[in-house]
Amino acid sequence: VEMAYAVNWAGFDSFDVHMSDLLSGKAKLDDFRGLIACGGFSYGDVLGAGEGWAKTILFNQQLRDQFSTFFSRQDSFALGVCNGCQMMSNLSGIIPGAEAWPKFTRNQSEQYEARLVMAEVMASPSIFTQGMEGSQIPIAIAHGEGFANFSQQGNLEQIQKQGLAAFRFVDHQGNPTEIYPMNPNGSPGGLTGVTTPDGRFMVMMPHPERVFRAAQMSWCPPEWLDVPDGASPWLRLFRNARRWAN
């Protein structure tokens, strides 16, 4: 509901599509330009919740073909957030340009983390973050498995070399950090979001849809509350996608 609200504010028509809808043929990805795999605790958020979600796709030939076709289109885009970030990272083998993405595993703190943190938008090809590079903005996190684990999947050196890092956690001085609690999961270099070389596909662990209005934040600069439509800077992610889709 939060994600649908955010993309609707950005000018999209939003449709709530369940995996069962795709399995039954009630809905088809061919009918959509964008796909957002939302946060939320699928499979009870245990034993690699996003991985179980991804395997529903990878182990069903009809779904695998449908998702592969969607990702291969030149007019499509996709975003994975939190649990959806885990899911899409496990689909990296069928997402063009996502070969270097990490797998997201258990937080180094060994516990679920939920609070406001500071994240920096990095310079990347992402269609979602254009014009936001260098911004350091408070954002909500709520995850138990957000550690970008390159020991199991992906290539950090390639991510850095190709400029595919989209977001990173920063400390109170604005520096990238691996120190808890500013970095809630311990990811290397604070990394918490990656994209593809063409920028159409992105995954991120924090929740922009939970703070796309300034009033949703537990803290923000007071002047943000005076913005005419009440939008926080995070709404620009969705507005950028809408501009690209035009």
Tab-separated table of N, CA and C in Angstrom, residues 18-99:
chain	number	residue	atom	x	y	z
A	18	HIS	N	-0.081	-10.203	-7.344
A	18	HIS	CA	0.495	-11.252	-6.501
A	18	HIS	C	1.131	-12.330	-7.370
A	19	MET	N	2.051	-13.089	-6.795
A	19	MET	CA	2.653	-14.190	-7.542
A	19	MET	C	1.583	-15.159	-8.032
A	20	SER	N	0.544	-15.359	-7.236
A	20	SER	CA	-0.530	-16.276	-7.639
A	20	SER	C	-1.256	-15.762	-8.888
A	21	ASP	N	-1.313	-14.430	-9.060
A	21	ASP	CA	-1.930	-13.849	-10.249
A	21	ASP	C	-1.112	-14.179	-11.499
A	22	LEU	N	0.228	-14.136	-11.361
A	22	LEU	CA	1.093	-14.458	-12.486
A	22	LEU	C	1.059	-15.954	-12.801
A	23	LEU	N	0.980	-16.755	-11.753
A	23	LEU	CA	0.928	-18.212	-11.938
A	23	LEU	C	-0.359	-18.644	-12.632
A	24	SER	N	-1.459	-17.997	-12.268
A	24	SER	CA	-2.766	-18.388	-12.819
A	24	SER	C	-3.046	-17.768	-14.183
A	25	GLY	N	-2.261	-16.753	-14.555
A	25	GLY	CA	-2.510	-16.056	-15.812
A	25	GLY	C	-3.461	-14.890	-15.671
A	26	LYS	N	-3.892	-14.610	-14.439
A	26	LYS	CA	-4.777	-13.470	-14.195
A	26	LYS	C	-4.093	-12.157	-14.563
A	27	ALA	N	-2.768	-12.123	-14.398
A	27	ALA	CA	-1.975	-10.947	-14.766
A	27	ALA	C	-0.738	-11.420	-15.514
A	28	LYS	N	-0.236	-10.553	-16.415
A	28	LYS	CA	0.960	-10.868	-17.187
A	28	LYS	C	1.895	-9.660	-17.179
A	29	LEU	N	3.186	-9.918	-17.028
A	29	LEU	CA	4.144	-8.822	-16.999
A	29	LEU	C	4.209	-8.081	-18.333
A	30	ASP	N	3.789	-8.731	-19.406
A	30	ASP	CA	3.750	-8.077	-20.718
A	30	ASP	C	2.893	-6.816	-20.716
A	31	ASP	N	1.952	-6.737	-19.779
A	31	ASP	CA	1.013	-5.619	-19.743
A	31	ASP	C	1.553	-4.404	-18.993
A	32	PHE	N	2.775	-4.506	-18.457
A	32	PHE	CA	3.303	-3.439	-17.602
A	32	PHE	C	4.657	-2.936	-18.080
A	33	ARG	N	4.912	-1.651	-17.810
A	33	ARG	CA	6.215	-1.060	-18.089
A	33	ARG	C	7.163	-1.243	-16.918
A	34	GLY	N	6.628	-1.111	-15.697
A	34	GLY	CA	7.469	-1.163	-14.514
A	34	GLY	C	7.046	-2.247	-13.551
A	35	LEU	N	8.036	-2.765	-12.837
A	35	LEU	CA	7.817	-3.776	-11.808
A	35	LEU	C	8.524	-3.325	-10.538
A	36	ILE	N	7.799	-3.300	-9.433
A	36	ILE	CA	8.437	-3.005	-8.147
A	36	ILE	C	8.170	-4.161	-7.197
A	37	ALA	N	9.251	-4.811	-6.787
A	37	ALA	CA	9.168	-5.886	-5.798
A	37	ALA	C	9.272	-5.222	-4.429
A	38	CYS	N	8.165	-5.214	-3.713
A	38	CYS	CA	8.055	-4.405	-2.490
A	38	CYS	C	8.691	-5.067	-1.278
A	39	GLY	N	8.962	-4.244	-0.274
A	39	GLY	CA	9.392	-4.753	1.010
A	39	GLY	C	8.209	-5.378	1.733
A	40	GLY	N	8.496	-6.179	2.723
A	40	GLY	CA	7.444	-6.892	3.443
A	40	GLY	C	7.895	-8.315	3.655
A	41	PHE	N	7.375	-8.946	4.661
A	41	PHE	CA	7.957	-10.211	5.098
A	41	PHE	C	7.352	-11.430	4.417
A	42	SER	N	7.705	-11.634	3.150
A	42	SER	CA	7.292	-12.864	2.483
A	42	SER	C	8.006	-14.044	3.137
A	43	TYR	N	7.340	-15.167	3.182
A	43	TYR	CA	7.893	-16.394	3.766
A	43	TYR	C	8.349	-16.180	5.213
A	44	GLY	N	7.671	-15.262	5.904
A	44	GLY	CA	7.989	-15.030	7.303
A	44	GLY	C	9.316	-14.349	7.540
A	45	ASP	N	9.995	-13.887	6.445
A	45	ASP	CA	11.302	-13.245	6.531
A	45	ASP	C	12.321	-14.115	7.255
A	46	VAL	N	12.240	-15.420	7.030
A	46	VAL	CA	13.206	-16.338	7.631
A	46	VAL	C	13.846	-17.183	6.538
A	47	LEU	N	15.023	-17.696	6.817
A	47	LEU	CA	15.728	-18.600	5.913
A	47	LEU	C	15.897	-17.998	4.518
A	48	GLY	N	16.246	-16.726	4.482
A	48	GLY	CA	16.434	-16.069	3.194
A	48	GLY	C	15.123	-15.825	2.489
A	49	ALA	N	14.288	-15.005	3.101
A	49	ALA	CA	12.923	-14.805	2.602
A	49	ALA	C	12.872	-14.425	1.134
A	50	GLY	N	13.701	-13.477	0.710
A	50	GLY	CA	13.714	-13.067	-0.686
A	50	GLY	C	14.184	-14.173	-1.601
A	51	GLU	N	15.025	-15.055	-1.073
A	51	GLU	CA	15.515	-16.182	-1.873
A	51	GLU	C	14.390	-17.159	-2.176
A	52	GLY	N	13.526	-17.395	-1.187
A	52	GLY	CA	12.373	-18.261	-1.420
A	52	GLY	C	11.441	-17.685	-2.468
A	53	TRP	N	11.258	-16.376	-2.424
A	53	TRP	CA	10.428	-15.672	-3.397
A	53	TRP	C	11.023	-15.836	-4.801
A	54	ALA	N	12.344	-15.644	-4.906
A	54	ALA	CA	13.009	-15.768	-6.202
A	54	ALA	C	12.905	-17.182	-6.755
A	55	LYS	N	13.004	-18.169	-5.894
A	55	LYS	CA	12.953	-19.555	-6.367
A	55	LYS	C	11.560	-19.929	-6.886
A	56	THR	N	10.539	-19.229	-6.404
A	56	THR	CA	9.200	-19.422	-6.965
A	56	THR	C	9.224	-19.107	-8.460
A	57	ILE	N	10.066	-18.164	-8.837
A	57	ILE	CA	10.208	-17.759	-10.238
A	57	ILE	C	11.182	-18.674	-10.977
A	58	LEU	N	12.337	-18.885	-10.378
A	58	LEU	CA	13.397	-19.627	-11.063
A	58	LEU	C	13.061	-21.093	-11.290
A	59	PHE	N	12.250	-21.681	-10.399
A	59	PHE	CA	11.925	-23.107	-10.509
A	59	PHE	C	10.612	-23.374	-11.226
A	60	ASN	N	9.996	-22.307	-11.758
A	60	ASN	CA	8.782	-22.472	-12.542
A	60	ASN	C	9.067	-21.914	-13.938
A	61	GLN	N	9.098	-22.779	-14.935
A	61	GLN	CA	9.548	-22.360	-16.261
A	61	GLN	C	8.687	-21.250	-16.848
A	62	GLN	N	7.375	-21.324	-16.605
A	62	GLN	CA	6.477	-20.295	-17.134
A	62	GLN	C	6.799	-18.925	-16.535
A	63	LEU	N	7.008	-18.897	-15.215
A	63	LEU	CA	7.347	-17.631	-14.556
A	63	LEU	C	8.746	-17.167	-14.928
A	64	ARG	N	9.701	-18.092	-14.985
A	64	ARG	CA	11.067	-17.728	-15.356
A	64	ARG	C	11.097	-17.082	-16.739
A	65	ASP	N	10.390	-17.681	-17.687
A	65	ASP	CA	10.339	-17.123	-19.039
A	65	ASP	C	9.683	-15.749	-19.047
A	66	GLN	N	8.622	-15.596	-18.246
A	66	GLN	CA	7.900	-14.326	-18.213
A	66	GLN	C	8.767	-13.207	-17.646
A	67	PHE	N	9.490	-13.507	-16.555
A	67	PHE	CA	10.362	-12.501	-15.958
A	67	PHE	C	11.567	-12.219	-16.856
A	68	SER	N	12.124	-13.254	-17.457
A	68	SER	CA	13.273	-13.065	-18.355
A	68	SER	C	12.895	-12.167	-19.522
A	69	THR	N	11.720	-12.399	-20.087
A	69	THR	CA	11.242	-11.574	-21.197
A	69	THR	C	11.055	-10.130	-20.762
A	70	PHE	N	10.479	-9.937	-19.568
A	70	PHE	CA	10.264	-8.588	-19.050
A	70	PHE	C	11.590	-7.853	-18.893
A	71	PHE	N	12.572	-8.507	-18.274
A	71	PHE	CA	13.862	-7.866	-18.037
A	71	PHE	C	14.613	-7.596	-19.342
A	72	SER	N	14.352	-8.369	-20.371
A	72	SER	CA	15.064	-8.230	-21.640
A	72	SER	C	14.493	-7.124	-22.522
A	73	ARG	N	13.292	-6.663	-22.203
A	73	ARG	CA	12.698	-5.567	-22.973
A	73	ARG	C	13.505	-4.285	-22.787
A	74	GLN	N	13.458	-3.424	-23.772
A	74	GLN	CA	14.175	-2.152	-23.681
A	74	GLN	C	13.332	-1.038	-23.068
A	75	ASP	N	12.016	-1.274	-22.909
A	75	ASP	CA	11.139	-0.238	-22.361
A	75	ASP	C	10.705	-0.535	-20.938
A	76	SER	N	11.299	-1.550	-20.310
A	76	SER	CA	10.882	-1.942	-18.957
A	76	SER	C	11.865	-1.411	-17.913
A	77	PHE	N	11.388	-1.323	-16.674
A	77	PHE	CA	12.250	-0.956	-15.548
A	77	PHE	C	11.765	-1.701	-14.315
A	78	ALA	N	12.638	-1.856	-13.336
A	78	ALA	CA	12.252	-2.574	-12.121
A	78	ALA	C	13.049	-2.062	-10.928
A	79	LEU	N	12.391	-2.111	-9.772
A	79	LEU	CA	12.989	-1.708	-8.500
A	79	LEU	C	12.670	-2.764	-7.469
A	80	GLY	N	13.667	-3.163	-6.702
A	80	GLY	CA	13.458	-4.089	-5.599
A	80	GLY	C	13.825	-3.420	-4.291
A	81	VAL	N	12.926	-3.435	-3.323
A	81	VAL	CA	13.150	-2.778	-2.031
A	81	VAL	C	13.075	-3.799	-0.902
A	82	CYS	N	14.100	-3.826	-0.056
A	82	CYS	CA	14.151	-4.674	1.140
A	82	CYS	C	13.947	-6.146	0.769
A	83	ASN	N	12.831	-6.739	1.127
A	83	ASN	CA	12.575	-8.127	0.759
A	83	ASN	C	12.612	-8.288	-0.756
A	84	GLY	N	12.125	-7.276	-1.470
A	84	GLY	CA	12.184	-7.284	-2.927
A	84	GLY	C	13.602	-7.133	-3.446
A	85	CYS	N	14.453	-6.457	-2.673
A	85	CYS	CA	15.871	-6.347	-3.002
A	85	CYS	C	16.518	-7.723	-2.929
A	86	GLN	N	16.212	-8.472	-1.866
A	86	GLN	CA	16.719	-9.841	-1.739
A	86	GLN	C	16.240	-10.687	-2.912
A	87	MET	N	14.958	-10.567	-3.246
A	87	MET	CA	14.384	-11.362	-4.327
A	87	MET	C	15.076	-11.067	-5.648
A	88	MET	N	15.171	-9.784	-6.019
A	88	MET	CA	15.748	-9.439	-7.316
A	88	MET	C	17.235	-9.758	-7.384
A	89	SER	N	17.946	-9.654	-6.265
A	89	SER	CA	19.372	-10.008	-6.286
A	89	SER	C	19.549	-11.493	-6.581
A	90	ASN	N	18.576	-12.303	-6.165
A	90	ASN	CA	18.629	-13.732	-6.460
A	90	ASN	C	18.195	-14.045	-7.892
A	91	LEU	N	17.630	-13.039	-8.571
A	91	LEU	CA	17.280	-13.189	-9.986
A	91	LEU	C	18.350	-12.576	-10.886
A	92	SER	N	19.487	-12.215	-10.319
A	92	SER	CA	20.513	-11.486	-11.078
A	92	SER	C	20.943	-12.227	-12.341
A	93	GLY	N	20.840	-13.543	-12.330
A	93	GLY	CA	21.236	-14.324	-13.496
A	93	GLY	C	20.354	-14.112	-14.711
A	94	ILE	N	19.136	-13.597	-14.503
A	94	ILE	CA	18.233	-13.354	-15.636
A	94	ILE	C	17.960	-11.861	-15.837
A	95	ILE	N	18.693	-11.017	-15.098
A	95	ILE	CA	18.575	-9.561	-15.258
A	95	ILE	C	19.814	-9.055	-15.989
A	96	PRO	N	19.676	-8.561	-17.204
A	96	PRO	CA	20.836	-8.086	-17.964
A	96	PRO	C	21.629	-7.024	-17.196
A	97	GLY	N	22.926	-7.272	-17.030
A	97	GLY	CA	23.791	-6.307	-16.370
A	97	GLY	C	23.872	-6.448	-14.865
A	98	ALA	N	23.175	-7.439	-14.294
A	98	ALA	CA	23.138	-7.588	-12.826
A	98	ALA	C	24.089	-8.671	-12.318
A	99	GLU	N	24.979	-9.140	-13.173
A	99	GLU	CA	25.839	-10.270	-12.821
A	99	GLU	C	26.713	-10.016	-11.591
